[in-house]
mmCIF file with all atom_site columns, C-alpha atoms in Angstrom:
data_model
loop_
_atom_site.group_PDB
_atom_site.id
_atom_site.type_symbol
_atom_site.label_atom_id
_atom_site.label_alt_id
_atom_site.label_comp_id
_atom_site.label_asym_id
_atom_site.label_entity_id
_atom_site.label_seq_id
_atom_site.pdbx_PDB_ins_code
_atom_site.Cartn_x
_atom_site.Cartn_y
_atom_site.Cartn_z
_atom_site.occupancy
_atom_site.B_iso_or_equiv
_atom_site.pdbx_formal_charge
_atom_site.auth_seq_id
_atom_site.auth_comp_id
_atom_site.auth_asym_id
_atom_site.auth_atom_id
_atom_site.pdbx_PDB_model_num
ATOM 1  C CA . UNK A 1 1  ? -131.457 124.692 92.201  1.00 0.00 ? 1  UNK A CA 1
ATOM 2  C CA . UNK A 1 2  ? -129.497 124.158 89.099  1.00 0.00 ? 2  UNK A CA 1
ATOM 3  C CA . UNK A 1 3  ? -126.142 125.574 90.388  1.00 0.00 ? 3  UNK A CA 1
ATOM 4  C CA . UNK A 1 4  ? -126.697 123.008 93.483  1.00 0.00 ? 4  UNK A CA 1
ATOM 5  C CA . UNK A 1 5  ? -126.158 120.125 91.374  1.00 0.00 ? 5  UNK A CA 1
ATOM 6  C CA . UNK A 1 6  ? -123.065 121.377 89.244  1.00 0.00 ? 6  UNK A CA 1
ATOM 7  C CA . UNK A 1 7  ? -121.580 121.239 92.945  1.00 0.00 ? 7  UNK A CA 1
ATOM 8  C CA . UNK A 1 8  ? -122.012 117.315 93.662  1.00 0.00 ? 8  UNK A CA 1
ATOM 9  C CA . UNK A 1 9  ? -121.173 117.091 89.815  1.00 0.00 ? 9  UNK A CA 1
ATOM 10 C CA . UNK A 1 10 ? -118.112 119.078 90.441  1.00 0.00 ? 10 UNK A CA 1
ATOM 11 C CA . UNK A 1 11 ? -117.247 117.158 93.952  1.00 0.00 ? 11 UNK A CA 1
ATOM 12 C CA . UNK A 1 12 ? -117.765 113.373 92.289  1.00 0.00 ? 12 UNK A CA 1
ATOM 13 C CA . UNK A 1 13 ? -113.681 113.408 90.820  1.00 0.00 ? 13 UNK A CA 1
ATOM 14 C CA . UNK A 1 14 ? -112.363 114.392 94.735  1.00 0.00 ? 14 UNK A CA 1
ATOM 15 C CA . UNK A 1 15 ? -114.600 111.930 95.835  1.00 0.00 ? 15 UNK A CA 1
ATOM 16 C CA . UNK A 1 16 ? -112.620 109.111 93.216  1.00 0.00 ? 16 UNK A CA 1
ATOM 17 C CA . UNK A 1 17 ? -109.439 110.501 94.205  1.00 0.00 ? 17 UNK A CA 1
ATOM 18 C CA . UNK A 1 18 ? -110.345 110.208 97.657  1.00 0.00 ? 18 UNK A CA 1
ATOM 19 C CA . UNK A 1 19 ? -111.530 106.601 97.746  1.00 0.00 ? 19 UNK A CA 1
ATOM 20 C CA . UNK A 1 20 ? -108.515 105.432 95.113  1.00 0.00 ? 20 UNK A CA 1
ATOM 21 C CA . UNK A 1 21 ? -105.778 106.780 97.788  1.00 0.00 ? 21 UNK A CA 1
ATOM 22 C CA . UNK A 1 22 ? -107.752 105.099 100.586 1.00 0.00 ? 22 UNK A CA 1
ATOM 23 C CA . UNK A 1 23 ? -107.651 102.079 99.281  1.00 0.00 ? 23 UNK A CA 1
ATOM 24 C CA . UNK A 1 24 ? -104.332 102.031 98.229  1.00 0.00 ? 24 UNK A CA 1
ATOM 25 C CA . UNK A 1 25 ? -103.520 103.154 101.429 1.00 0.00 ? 25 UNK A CA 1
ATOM 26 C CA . UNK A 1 26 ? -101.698 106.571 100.165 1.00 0.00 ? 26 UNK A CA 1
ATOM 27 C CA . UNK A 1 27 ? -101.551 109.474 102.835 1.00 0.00 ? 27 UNK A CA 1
ATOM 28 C CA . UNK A 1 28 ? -103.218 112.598 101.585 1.00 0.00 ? 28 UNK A CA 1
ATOM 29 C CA . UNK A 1 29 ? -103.229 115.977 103.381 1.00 0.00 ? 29 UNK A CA 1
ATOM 30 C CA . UNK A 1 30 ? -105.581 117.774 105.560 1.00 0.00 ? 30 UNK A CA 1
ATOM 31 C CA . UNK A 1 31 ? -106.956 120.422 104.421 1.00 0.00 ? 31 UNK A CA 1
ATOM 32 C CA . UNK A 1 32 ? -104.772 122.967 106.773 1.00 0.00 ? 32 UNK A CA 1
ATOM 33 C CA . UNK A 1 33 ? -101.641 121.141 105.165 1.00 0.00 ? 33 UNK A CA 1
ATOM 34 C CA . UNK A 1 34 ? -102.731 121.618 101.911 1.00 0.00 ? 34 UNK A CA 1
ATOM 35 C CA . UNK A 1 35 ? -103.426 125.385 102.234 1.00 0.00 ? 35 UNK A CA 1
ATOM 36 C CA . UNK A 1 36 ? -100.135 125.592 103.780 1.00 0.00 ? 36 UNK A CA 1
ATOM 37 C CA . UNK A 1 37 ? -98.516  123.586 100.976 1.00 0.00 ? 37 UNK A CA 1
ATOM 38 C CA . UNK A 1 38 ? -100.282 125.411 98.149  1.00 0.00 ? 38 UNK A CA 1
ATOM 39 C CA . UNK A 1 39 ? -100.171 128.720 99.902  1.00 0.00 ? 39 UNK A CA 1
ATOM 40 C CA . UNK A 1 40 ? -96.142  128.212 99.814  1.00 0.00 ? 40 UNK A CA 1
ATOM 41 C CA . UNK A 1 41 ? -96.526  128.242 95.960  1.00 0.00 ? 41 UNK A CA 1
ATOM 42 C CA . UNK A 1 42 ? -99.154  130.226 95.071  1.00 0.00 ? 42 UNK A CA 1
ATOM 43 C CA . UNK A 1 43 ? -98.510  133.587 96.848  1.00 0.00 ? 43 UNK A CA 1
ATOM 44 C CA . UNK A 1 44 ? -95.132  133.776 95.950  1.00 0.00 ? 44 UNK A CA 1
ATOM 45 C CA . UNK A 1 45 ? -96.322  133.669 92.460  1.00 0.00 ? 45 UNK A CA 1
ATOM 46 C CA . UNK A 1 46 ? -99.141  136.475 93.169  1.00 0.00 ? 46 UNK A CA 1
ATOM 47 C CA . UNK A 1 47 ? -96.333  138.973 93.979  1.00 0.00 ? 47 UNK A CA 1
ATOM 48 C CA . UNK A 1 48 ? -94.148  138.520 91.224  1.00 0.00 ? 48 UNK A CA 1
ATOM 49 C CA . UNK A 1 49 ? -97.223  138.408 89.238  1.00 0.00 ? 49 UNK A CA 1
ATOM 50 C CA . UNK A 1 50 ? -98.824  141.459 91.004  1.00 0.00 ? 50 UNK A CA 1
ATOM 51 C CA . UNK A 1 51 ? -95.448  143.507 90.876  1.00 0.00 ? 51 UNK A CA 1
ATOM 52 C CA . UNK A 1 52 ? -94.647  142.319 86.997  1.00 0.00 ? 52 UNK A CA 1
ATOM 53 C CA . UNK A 1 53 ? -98.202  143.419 85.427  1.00 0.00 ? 53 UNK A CA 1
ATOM 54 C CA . UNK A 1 54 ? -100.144 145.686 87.768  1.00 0.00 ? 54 UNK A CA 1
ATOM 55 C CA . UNK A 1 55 ? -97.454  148.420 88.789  1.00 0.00 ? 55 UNK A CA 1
#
């Protein structure tokens, strides 16, 4: 019950972002693109972060 809550708590600043870029009519990406876009970033940095500290 109380963990439920923490999640619309948690959810209210995407929501604000969300509306703001909406009404400044500001593209944002799907949720696909950003997993693509972030995935680009991030796994790189897993490797190198993987190979550096856990060999």
């Amino acid at each position: 019950v109380f963990m439920g809550a923490n999640t619309y708590i948690g959810n209210a600043p995407n929501f604000m972002v969300k509306s703001i870029c909406e009404h400044r009519k500001i593209r944002m990406p799907s949720f696909f693109g950003y997993m693509l876009y972030s995935g680009g970033i991030l796994l790189p940095l897993f490797f190198v972060y993987t190979f550096l500290f856990l060999r």
